C-alpha cells in the first residue's frame, strides 16, 4: 500500500498546507497521508499557538488522514534533529513509502547533490568554522560548499535548509522512502504581512490570530478549518505567555545548571544569567542575549529548555535512539484503517490513549533515564503541562485526552 508522509508543525494549519496535501494526493494517486506533527512546542523554540489536539484536528479537517505527534525531544530541536526525528517516526509506522516536503527551489536532483556534499566530513568542518564566525546557517553552508551567490542565497531559504536535512535523514535512516519535493506556495516563510489574496505565511496568521478580531482571515483557511477555529475557545499561546515564569526560572538558576542544557555553548550560560537579571520581558531578554553568533531560534529553544529543565543527556540519548512510540493525535476513517495496519507493521508501540500511564508511579516519582522508552513520554507530558499552563488549562492532558476522530464528511 502506498502511503505518503509529511513532517509539519501546522502552526496553524492554513490553505498553503491544504494545497500541499492535495498536491501530494495528485502525485500519489490519492494515497493516504500520515503527518508527523510537532506537539506543544515547535522547532523555532516557541509554544504552538494552539494545543496539539486542536491543531491535529484542523489538519485532518484540511486533508490529512492520520496525525502522529513528533515528540518534544525532536520537535523543539535543531533542524537536523527535527528532520531526523520526523523521518524515523514516519519510517517506524511501516506504512510510509514517500516523504513529501515543500521547498523554495523544487530541483530535487540539486538538493540531493547538495545534501550529499553537506554531509561530507570536510564540508562539516568548514561549516562549523563559518558558523563560529557568526555567519547564518544558510550563508555558512553556501560558503562551506563553495556555491555561487545565487546558489548560496537559495541555500539560505528556510524550506530549502529543512529539505536538505530531510534528504540527509532519509539517506541515513530510511533509504527506501522516496522524496517528493513540492514548490512552496505564496508568502515567504517568515513574511509578517498578510497578502491581499492567495496564501499567507503561518507567521502572519499567528500575529493576526492574537488580535481580538479575526475579521478578514477566513480566506486563508480551508472552510472546515475556519469553522472549527471559530468554534474553539480563543486561547492563543506565545512565548510572551510564559515570560514571567521564564524570567523567574533563569534568575533562580545557577550557571552550572544552565550549562547542562542542550546546545548550550560554554560562556553562553553566564550571558543568559546576566541578561535575565535586567530584562523585564522575553523579547527584551532575547534582544540582550542575541549576537551574530547566537541565532534567535537557538536562544528561544534554550529558554524553553530552561523552563522545562531539559538536560542535554536526555536530548543526546533521544537523538541516538530515535522516537520510542507513535502517539496518535487525530484521524479519520481512513486513518483508523491505517492504525489497524500499524498494529502489524509498526516498529515501535502505538499509543492512542495515555490514561493507563497515569497510574504509573514510576512516571511521576522521578525523571527516567534516557535509555527508558518512556523517558520521552515524560518530556512530552512536561511540555504539554507547560503549554496548558500558558493557556489557562489544567495539567495532565496527556493522560486525559483521547485522539480526535474526524468523520469523513467533516473534512
PDB file of N, CA and C in Angstrom, residues 42-123:
ATOM      1  N   UNK A  42       7.404  24.101  19.082  1.00  0.00           N
ATOM      2  CA  UNK A  42       7.832  23.943  17.700  1.00  0.00           C
ATOM      3  C   UNK A  42       9.338  24.151  17.574  1.00  0.00           C
ATOM      4  N   UNK A  43       9.828  23.918  16.365  1.00  0.00           N
ATOM      5  CA  UNK A  43      11.260  23.876  16.133  1.00  0.00           C
ATOM      6  C   UNK A  43      11.950  25.211  16.426  1.00  0.00           C
ATOM      7  N   UNK A  44      11.246  26.316  16.265  1.00  0.00           N
ATOM      8  CA  UNK A  44      11.821  27.640  16.497  1.00  0.00           C
ATOM      9  C   UNK A  44      11.969  27.969  17.984  1.00  0.00           C
ATOM     10  N   UNK A  45      11.527  27.067  18.863  1.00  0.00           N
ATOM     11  CA  UNK A  45      11.639  27.337  20.281  1.00  0.00           C
ATOM     12  C   UNK A  45      10.500  28.182  20.816  1.00  0.00           C
ATOM     13  N   UNK A  46       9.310  27.998  20.249  1.00  0.00           N
ATOM     14  CA  UNK A  46       8.126  28.727  20.690  1.00  0.00           C
ATOM     15  C   UNK A  46       7.018  27.740  21.022  1.00  0.00           C
ATOM     16  N   UNK A  47       6.120  28.105  21.942  1.00  0.00           N
ATOM     17  CA  UNK A  47       4.945  27.256  22.131  1.00  0.00           C
ATOM     18  C   UNK A  47       4.057  27.321  20.902  1.00  0.00           C
ATOM     19  N   UNK A  48       3.449  26.208  20.533  1.00  0.00           N
ATOM     20  CA  UNK A  48       2.494  26.215  19.430  1.00  0.00           C
ATOM     21  C   UNK A  48       1.323  27.125  19.791  1.00  0.00           C
ATOM     22  N   UNK A  49       0.751  27.781  18.810  1.00  0.00           N
ATOM     23  CA  UNK A  49      -0.283  28.785  19.091  1.00  0.00           C
ATOM     24  C   UNK A  49      -1.539  28.149  19.680  1.00  0.00           C
ATOM     25  N   UNK A  50      -1.841  26.905  19.303  1.00  0.00           N
ATOM     26  CA  UNK A  50      -2.968  26.158  19.883  1.00  0.00           C
ATOM     27  C   UNK A  50      -2.461  24.784  20.339  1.00  0.00           C
ATOM     28  N   UNK A  51      -3.228  24.127  21.185  1.00  0.00           N
ATOM     29  CA  UNK A  51      -2.774  22.823  21.683  1.00  0.00           C
ATOM     30  C   UNK A  51      -2.710  21.801  20.548  1.00  0.00           C
ATOM     31  N   UNK A  52      -1.992  20.726  20.787  1.00  0.00           N
ATOM     32  CA  UNK A  52      -1.676  19.771  19.717  1.00  0.00           C
ATOM     33  C   UNK A  52      -2.905  19.012  19.222  1.00  0.00           C
ATOM     34  N   UNK A  53      -3.900  18.785  20.094  1.00  0.00           N
ATOM     35  CA  UNK A  53      -5.098  18.066  19.656  1.00  0.00           C
ATOM     36  C   UNK A  53      -5.923  18.913  18.693  1.00  0.00           C
ATOM     37  N   UNK A  54      -6.070  20.196  18.980  1.00  0.00           N
ATOM     38  CA  UNK A  54      -6.816  21.069  18.073  1.00  0.00           C
ATOM     39  C   UNK A  54      -6.079  21.186  16.748  1.00  0.00           C
ATOM     40  N   UNK A  55      -4.768  21.393  16.780  1.00  0.00           N
ATOM     41  CA  UNK A  55      -4.006  21.546  15.535  1.00  0.00           C
ATOM     42  C   UNK A  55      -4.052  20.265  14.704  1.00  0.00           C
ATOM     43  N   UNK A  56      -4.030  19.105  15.375  1.00  0.00           N
ATOM     44  CA  UNK A  56      -4.135  17.834  14.650  1.00  0.00           C
ATOM     45  C   UNK A  56      -5.517  17.671  14.035  1.00  0.00           C
ATOM     46  N   UNK A  57      -6.547  18.068  14.775  1.00  0.00           N
ATOM     47  CA  UNK A  57      -7.913  18.003  14.252  1.00  0.00           C
ATOM     48  C   UNK A  57      -8.050  18.893  13.017  1.00  0.00           C
ATOM     49  N   UNK A  58      -7.484  20.098  13.083  1.00  0.00           N
ATOM     50  CA  UNK A  58      -7.538  21.009  11.931  1.00  0.00           C
ATOM     51  C   UNK A  58      -6.822  20.392  10.730  1.00  0.00           C
ATOM     52  N   UNK A  59      -5.741  19.664  10.977  1.00  0.00           N
ATOM     53  CA  UNK A  59      -5.010  19.036   9.884  1.00  0.00           C
ATOM     54  C   UNK A  59      -5.848  17.962   9.194  1.00  0.00           C
ATOM     55  N   UNK A  60      -6.592  17.180   9.978  1.00  0.00           N
ATOM     56  CA  UNK A  60      -7.455  16.161   9.387  1.00  0.00           C
ATOM     57  C   UNK A  60      -8.615  16.825   8.644  1.00  0.00           C
ATOM     58  N   UNK A  61      -9.165  17.884   9.213  1.00  0.00           N
ATOM     59  CA  UNK A  61     -10.210  18.639   8.514  1.00  0.00           C
ATOM     60  C   UNK A  61      -9.675  19.214   7.203  1.00  0.00           C
ATOM     61  N   UNK A  62      -8.364  19.485   7.155  1.00  0.00           N
ATOM     62  CA  UNK A  62      -7.749  20.064   5.968  1.00  0.00           C
ATOM     63  C   UNK A  62      -7.234  19.048   4.970  1.00  0.00           C
ATOM     64  N   UNK A  63      -7.372  17.729   5.261  1.00  0.00           N
ATOM     65  CA  UNK A  63      -6.995  16.748   4.253  1.00  0.00           C
ATOM     66  C   UNK A  63      -6.121  15.604   4.711  1.00  0.00           C
ATOM     67  N   UNK A  64      -5.483  15.693   5.891  1.00  0.00           N
ATOM     68  CA  UNK A  64      -4.656  14.586   6.381  1.00  0.00           C
ATOM     69  C   UNK A  64      -5.565  13.449   6.863  1.00  0.00           C
ATOM     70  N   UNK A  65      -5.029  12.235   6.888  1.00  0.00           N
ATOM     71  CA  UNK A  65      -5.797  11.076   7.354  1.00  0.00           C
ATOM     72  C   UNK A  65      -5.443  10.669   8.778  1.00  0.00           C
ATOM     73  N   UNK A  66      -4.191  10.824   9.142  1.00  0.00           N
ATOM     74  CA  UNK A  66      -3.728  10.409  10.462  1.00  0.00           C
ATOM     75  C   UNK A  66      -2.614  11.349  10.897  1.00  0.00           C
ATOM     76  N   UNK A  67      -2.715  11.887  12.120  1.00  0.00           N
ATOM     77  CA  UNK A  67      -1.693  12.786  12.654  1.00  0.00           C
ATOM     78  C   UNK A  67      -1.076  12.146  13.887  1.00  0.00           C
ATOM     79  N   UNK A  68       0.251  11.973  13.830  1.00  0.00           N
ATOM     80  CA  UNK A  68       1.032  11.443  14.942  1.00  0.00           C
ATOM     81  C   UNK A  68       1.872  12.564  15.534  1.00  0.00           C
ATOM     82  N   UNK A  69       2.132  12.494  16.824  1.00  0.00           N
ATOM     83  CA  UNK A  69       2.912  13.552  17.466  1.00  0.00           C
ATOM     84  C   UNK A  69       4.408  13.317  17.290  1.00  0.00           C
ATOM     85  N   UNK A  70       5.112  14.351  16.852  1.00  0.00           N
ATOM     86  CA  UNK A  70       6.568  14.340  16.890  1.00  0.00           C
ATOM     87  C   UNK A  70       6.967  14.758  18.293  1.00  0.00           C
ATOM     88  N   UNK A  71       7.576  13.861  19.082  1.00  0.00           N
ATOM     89  CA  UNK A  71       7.831  14.156  20.497  1.00  0.00           C
ATOM     90  C   UNK A  71       8.657  15.419  20.712  1.00  0.00           C
ATOM     91  N   UNK A  72       8.510  15.985  21.904  1.00  0.00           N
ATOM     92  CA  UNK A  72       9.244  17.199  22.263  1.00  0.00           C
ATOM     93  C   UNK A  72      10.741  17.018  22.088  1.00  0.00           C
ATOM     94  N   UNK A  73      11.248  15.819  22.363  1.00  0.00           N
ATOM     95  CA  UNK A  73      12.686  15.571  22.263  1.00  0.00           C
ATOM     96  C   UNK A  73      13.213  15.737  20.840  1.00  0.00           C
ATOM     97  N   UNK A  74      12.301  15.869  19.861  1.00  0.00           N
ATOM     98  CA  UNK A  74      12.692  16.132  18.471  1.00  0.00           C
ATOM     99  C   UNK A  74      12.082  17.417  17.924  1.00  0.00           C
ATOM    100  N   UNK A  75      10.897  17.776  18.399  1.00  0.00           N
ATOM    101  CA  UNK A  75      10.180  18.909  17.793  1.00  0.00           C
ATOM    102  C   UNK A  75      10.808  20.251  18.132  1.00  0.00           C
ATOM    103  N   UNK A  76      11.371  20.369  19.343  1.00  0.00           N
ATOM    104  CA  UNK A  76      11.955  21.645  19.773  1.00  0.00           C
ATOM    105  C   UNK A  76      13.478  21.516  19.785  1.00  0.00           C
ATOM    106  N   UNK A  77      14.033  21.183  18.611  1.00  0.00           N
ATOM    107  CA  UNK A  77      15.459  20.952  18.484  1.00  0.00           C
ATOM    108  C   UNK A  77      15.968  21.613  17.200  1.00  0.00           C
ATOM    109  N   UNK A  78      17.214  21.399  16.884  1.00  0.00           N
ATOM    110  CA  UNK A  78      17.790  21.945  15.660  1.00  0.00           C
ATOM    111  C   UNK A  78      17.079  21.355  14.443  1.00  0.00           C
ATOM    112  N   UNK A  79      17.260  21.986  13.286  1.00  0.00           N
ATOM    113  CA  UNK A  79      16.635  21.495  12.049  1.00  0.00           C
ATOM    114  C   UNK A  79      17.073  20.067  11.758  1.00  0.00           C
ATOM    115  N   UNK A  80      18.326  19.751  12.030  1.00  0.00           N
ATOM    116  CA  UNK A  80      18.845  18.404  11.774  1.00  0.00           C
ATOM    117  C   UNK A  80      18.125  17.369  12.623  1.00  0.00           C
ATOM    118  N   UNK A  81      17.999  17.622  13.927  1.00  0.00           N
ATOM    119  CA  UNK A  81      17.365  16.665  14.826  1.00  0.00           C
ATOM    120  C   UNK A  81      15.866  16.595  14.571  1.00  0.00           C
ATOM    121  N   UNK A  82      15.240  17.729  14.290  1.00  0.00           N
ATOM    122  CA  UNK A  82      13.816  17.775  13.938  1.00  0.00           C
ATOM    123  C   UNK A  82      13.551  16.877  12.738  1.00  0.00           C
ATOM    124  N   UNK A  83      14.368  17.009  11.690  1.00  0.00           N
ATOM    125  CA  UNK A  83      14.180  16.224  10.471  1.00  0.00           C
ATOM    126  C   UNK A  83      14.413  14.743  10.734  1.00  0.00           C
ATOM    127  N   UNK A  84      15.459  14.429  11.475  1.00  0.00           N
ATOM    128  CA  UNK A  84      15.754  13.029  11.761  1.00  0.00           C
ATOM    129  C   UNK A  84      14.632  12.382  12.569  1.00  0.00           C
ATOM    130  N   UNK A  85      14.113  13.107  13.552  1.00  0.00           N
ATOM    131  CA  UNK A  85      13.017  12.570  14.347  1.00  0.00           C
ATOM    132  C   UNK A  85      11.784  12.306  13.509  1.00  0.00           C
ATOM    133  N   UNK A  86      11.445  13.252  12.635  1.00  0.00           N
ATOM    134  CA  UNK A  86      10.270  13.083  11.783  1.00  0.00           C
ATOM    135  C   UNK A  86      10.410  11.930  10.814  1.00  0.00           C
ATOM    136  N   UNK A  87      11.571  11.821  10.181  1.00  0.00           N
ATOM    137  CA  UNK A  87      11.810  10.743   9.218  1.00  0.00           C
ATOM    138  C   UNK A  87      11.764   9.387   9.914  1.00  0.00           C
ATOM    139  N   UNK A  88      12.422   9.278  11.058  1.00  0.00           N
ATOM    140  CA  UNK A  88      12.466   7.998  11.767  1.00  0.00           C
ATOM    141  C   UNK A  88      11.084   7.613  12.303  1.00  0.00           C
ATOM    142  N   UNK A  89      10.295   8.603  12.721  1.00  0.00           N
ATOM    143  CA  UNK A  89       8.955   8.318  13.213  1.00  0.00           C
ATOM    144  C   UNK A  89       8.068   7.790  12.081  1.00  0.00           C
ATOM    145  N   UNK A  90       8.098   8.449  10.931  1.00  0.00           N
ATOM    146  CA  UNK A  90       7.270   8.012   9.805  1.00  0.00           C
ATOM    147  C   UNK A  90       7.720   6.641   9.297  1.00  0.00           C
ATOM    148  N   UNK A  91       9.029   6.426   9.257  1.00  0.00           N
ATOM    149  CA  UNK A  91       9.533   5.122   8.818  1.00  0.00           C
ATOM    150  C   UNK A  91       9.099   4.023   9.779  1.00  0.00           C
ATOM    151  N   UNK A  92       9.001   4.353  11.074  1.00  0.00           N
ATOM    152  CA  UNK A  92       8.636   3.364  12.091  1.00  0.00           C
ATOM    153  C   UNK A  92       7.189   2.893  11.968  1.00  0.00           C
ATOM    154  N   UNK A  93       6.350   3.617  11.234  1.00  0.00           N
ATOM    155  CA  UNK A  93       4.972   3.154  11.022  1.00  0.00           C
ATOM    156  C   UNK A  93       4.934   1.881  10.193  1.00  0.00           C
ATOM    157  N   UNK A  94       5.966   1.665   9.383  1.00  0.00           N
ATOM    158  CA  UNK A  94       5.984   0.514   8.494  1.00  0.00           C
ATOM    159  C   UNK A  94       5.050   0.666   7.307  1.00  0.00           C
ATOM    160  N   UNK A  95       4.457   1.838   7.127  1.00  0.00           N
ATOM    161  CA  UNK A  95       3.497   2.060   6.050  1.00  0.00           C
ATOM    162  C   UNK A  95       3.946   3.117   5.043  1.00  0.00           C
ATOM    163  N   UNK A  96       4.673   4.107   5.515  1.00  0.00           N
ATOM    164  CA  UNK A  96       5.019   5.253   4.658  1.00  0.00           C
ATOM    165  C   UNK A  96       6.061   4.853   3.623  1.00  0.00           C
ATOM    166  N   UNK A  97       5.788   5.201   2.363  1.00  0.00           N
ATOM    167  CA  UNK A  97       6.716   4.900   1.269  1.00  0.00           C
ATOM    168  C   UNK A  97       7.285   6.154   0.629  1.00  0.00           C
ATOM    169  N   UNK A  98       6.668   7.310   0.885  1.00  0.00           N
ATOM    170  CA  UNK A  98       7.106   8.576   0.291  1.00  0.00           C
ATOM    171  C   UNK A  98       7.108   9.665   1.348  1.00  0.00           C
ATOM    172  N   UNK A  99       8.140  10.500   1.354  1.00  0.00           N
ATOM    173  CA  UNK A  99       8.172  11.677   2.215  1.00  0.00           C
ATOM    174  C   UNK A  99       8.015  12.908   1.340  1.00  0.00           C
ATOM    175  N   UNK A 100       6.966  13.676   1.571  1.00  0.00           N
ATOM    176  CA  UNK A 100       6.715  14.897   0.804  1.00  0.00           C
ATOM    177  C   UNK A 100       7.079  16.111   1.631  1.00  0.00           C
ATOM    178  N   UNK A 101       7.663  17.120   0.996  1.00  0.00           N
ATOM    179  CA  UNK A 101       8.018  18.359   1.679  1.00  0.00           C
ATOM    180  C   UNK A 101       8.035  19.496   0.668  1.00  0.00           C
ATOM    181  N   UNK A 102       7.824  20.708   1.167  1.00  0.00           N
ATOM    182  CA  UNK A 102       7.798  21.888   0.310  1.00  0.00           C
ATOM    183  C   UNK A 102       9.148  22.588   0.342  1.00  0.00           C
ATOM    184  N   UNK A 103       9.538  23.147  -0.789  1.00  0.00           N
ATOM    185  CA  UNK A 103      10.824  23.829  -0.908  1.00  0.00           C
ATOM    186  C   UNK A 103      10.662  25.092  -1.744  1.00  0.00           C
ATOM    187  N   UNK A 104      11.577  26.033  -1.536  1.00  0.00           N
ATOM    188  CA  UNK A 104      11.594  27.227  -2.379  1.00  0.00           C
ATOM    189  C   UNK A 104      12.240  26.934  -3.737  1.00  0.00           C
ATOM    190  N   UNK A 105      13.103  25.915  -3.785  1.00  0.00           N
ATOM    191  CA  UNK A 105      13.777  25.528  -5.033  1.00  0.00           C
ATOM    192  C   UNK A 105      13.474  24.062  -5.305  1.00  0.00           C
ATOM    193  N   UNK A 106      12.400  23.762  -6.070  1.00  0.00           N
ATOM    194  CA  UNK A 106      11.969  22.365  -6.254  1.00  0.00           C
ATOM    195  C   UNK A 106      12.798  21.601  -7.287  1.00  0.00           C
ATOM    196  N   UNK A 107      14.103  21.659  -7.150  1.00  0.00           N
ATOM    197  CA  UNK A 107      15.019  20.911  -8.016  1.00  0.00           C
ATOM    198  C   UNK A 107      15.600  19.785  -7.170  1.00  0.00           C
ATOM    199  N   UNK A 108      14.954  18.618  -7.190  1.00  0.00           N
ATOM    200  CA  UNK A 108      15.318  17.537  -6.291  1.00  0.00           C
ATOM    201  C   UNK A 108      16.735  17.038  -6.543  1.00  0.00           C
ATOM    202  N   UNK A 109      17.138  16.971  -7.805  1.00  0.00           N
ATOM    203  CA  UNK A 109      18.488  16.495  -8.105  1.00  0.00           C
ATOM    204  C   UNK A 109      19.543  17.397  -7.468  1.00  0.00           C
ATOM    205  N   UNK A 110      19.335  18.716  -7.581  1.00  0.00           N
ATOM    206  CA  UNK A 110      20.285  19.662  -6.981  1.00  0.00           C
ATOM    207  C   UNK A 110      20.285  19.546  -5.458  1.00  0.00           C
ATOM    208  N   UNK A 111      19.098  19.442  -4.873  1.00  0.00           N
ATOM    209  CA  UNK A 111      19.004  19.325  -3.418  1.00  0.00           C
ATOM    210  C   UNK A 111      19.688  18.051  -2.921  1.00  0.00           C
ATOM    211  N   UNK A 112      19.497  16.957  -3.620  1.00  0.00           N
ATOM    212  CA  UNK A 112      20.132  15.702  -3.214  1.00  0.00           C
ATOM    213  C   UNK A 112      21.650  15.786  -3.332  1.00  0.00           C
ATOM    214  N   UNK A 113      22.124  16.439  -4.387  1.00  0.00           N
ATOM    215  CA  UNK A 113      23.569  16.601  -4.567  1.00  0.00           C
ATOM    216  C   UNK A 113      24.158  17.446  -3.439  1.00  0.00           C
ATOM    217  N   UNK A 114      23.476  18.549  -3.107  1.00  0.00           N
ATOM    218  CA  UNK A 114      23.951  19.412  -2.024  1.00  0.00           C
ATOM    219  C   UNK A 114      23.914  18.671  -0.694  1.00  0.00           C
ATOM    220  N   UNK A 115      22.856  17.873  -0.465  1.00  0.00           N
ATOM    221  CA  UNK A 115      22.741  17.118   0.789  1.00  0.00           C
ATOM    222  C   UNK A 115      23.912  16.153   0.953  1.00  0.00           C
ATOM    223  N   UNK A 116      24.286  15.486  -0.134  1.00  0.00           N
ATOM    224  CA  UNK A 116      25.424  14.557  -0.059  1.00  0.00           C
ATOM    225  C   UNK A 116      26.721  15.314   0.233  1.00  0.00           C
ATOM    226  N   UNK A 117      26.899  16.452  -0.424  1.00  0.00           N
ATOM    227  CA  UNK A 117      28.103  17.254  -0.195  1.00  0.00           C
ATOM    228  C   UNK A 117      28.129  17.809   1.226  1.00  0.00           C
ATOM    229  N   UNK A 118      26.954  18.199   1.716  1.00  0.00           N
ATOM    230  CA  UNK A 118      26.859  18.769   3.068  1.00  0.00           C
ATOM    231  C   UNK A 118      27.317  17.788   4.129  1.00  0.00           C
ATOM    232  N   UNK A 119      27.017  16.521   3.926  1.00  0.00           N
ATOM    233  CA  UNK A 119      27.315  15.516   4.939  1.00  0.00           C
ATOM    234  C   UNK A 119      28.762  15.031   4.900  1.00  0.00           C
ATOM    235  N   UNK A 120      29.538  15.465   3.899  1.00  0.00           N
ATOM    236  CA  UNK A 120      30.943  15.069   3.832  1.00  0.00           C
ATOM    237  C   UNK A 120      31.712  15.687   5.002  1.00  0.00           C
ATOM    238  N   UNK A 121      32.642  14.951   5.622  1.00  0.00           N
ATOM    239  CA  UNK A 121      33.371  15.456   6.803  1.00  0.00           C
ATOM    240  C   UNK A 121      34.067  16.799   6.563  1.00  0.00           C
ATOM    241  N   UNK A 122      34.669  16.984   5.388  1.00  0.00           N
ATOM    242  CA  UNK A 122      35.379  18.241   5.133  1.00  0.00           C
ATOM    243  C   UNK A 122      34.414  19.416   5.036  1.00  0.00           C
ATOM    244  N   UNK A 123      33.218  19.163   4.479  1.00  0.00           N
ATOM    245  CA  UNK A 123      32.211  20.223   4.408  1.00  0.00           C
ATOM    246  C   UNK A 123      31.726  20.588   5.805  1.00  0.00           C
TER     247      UNK A 123
END
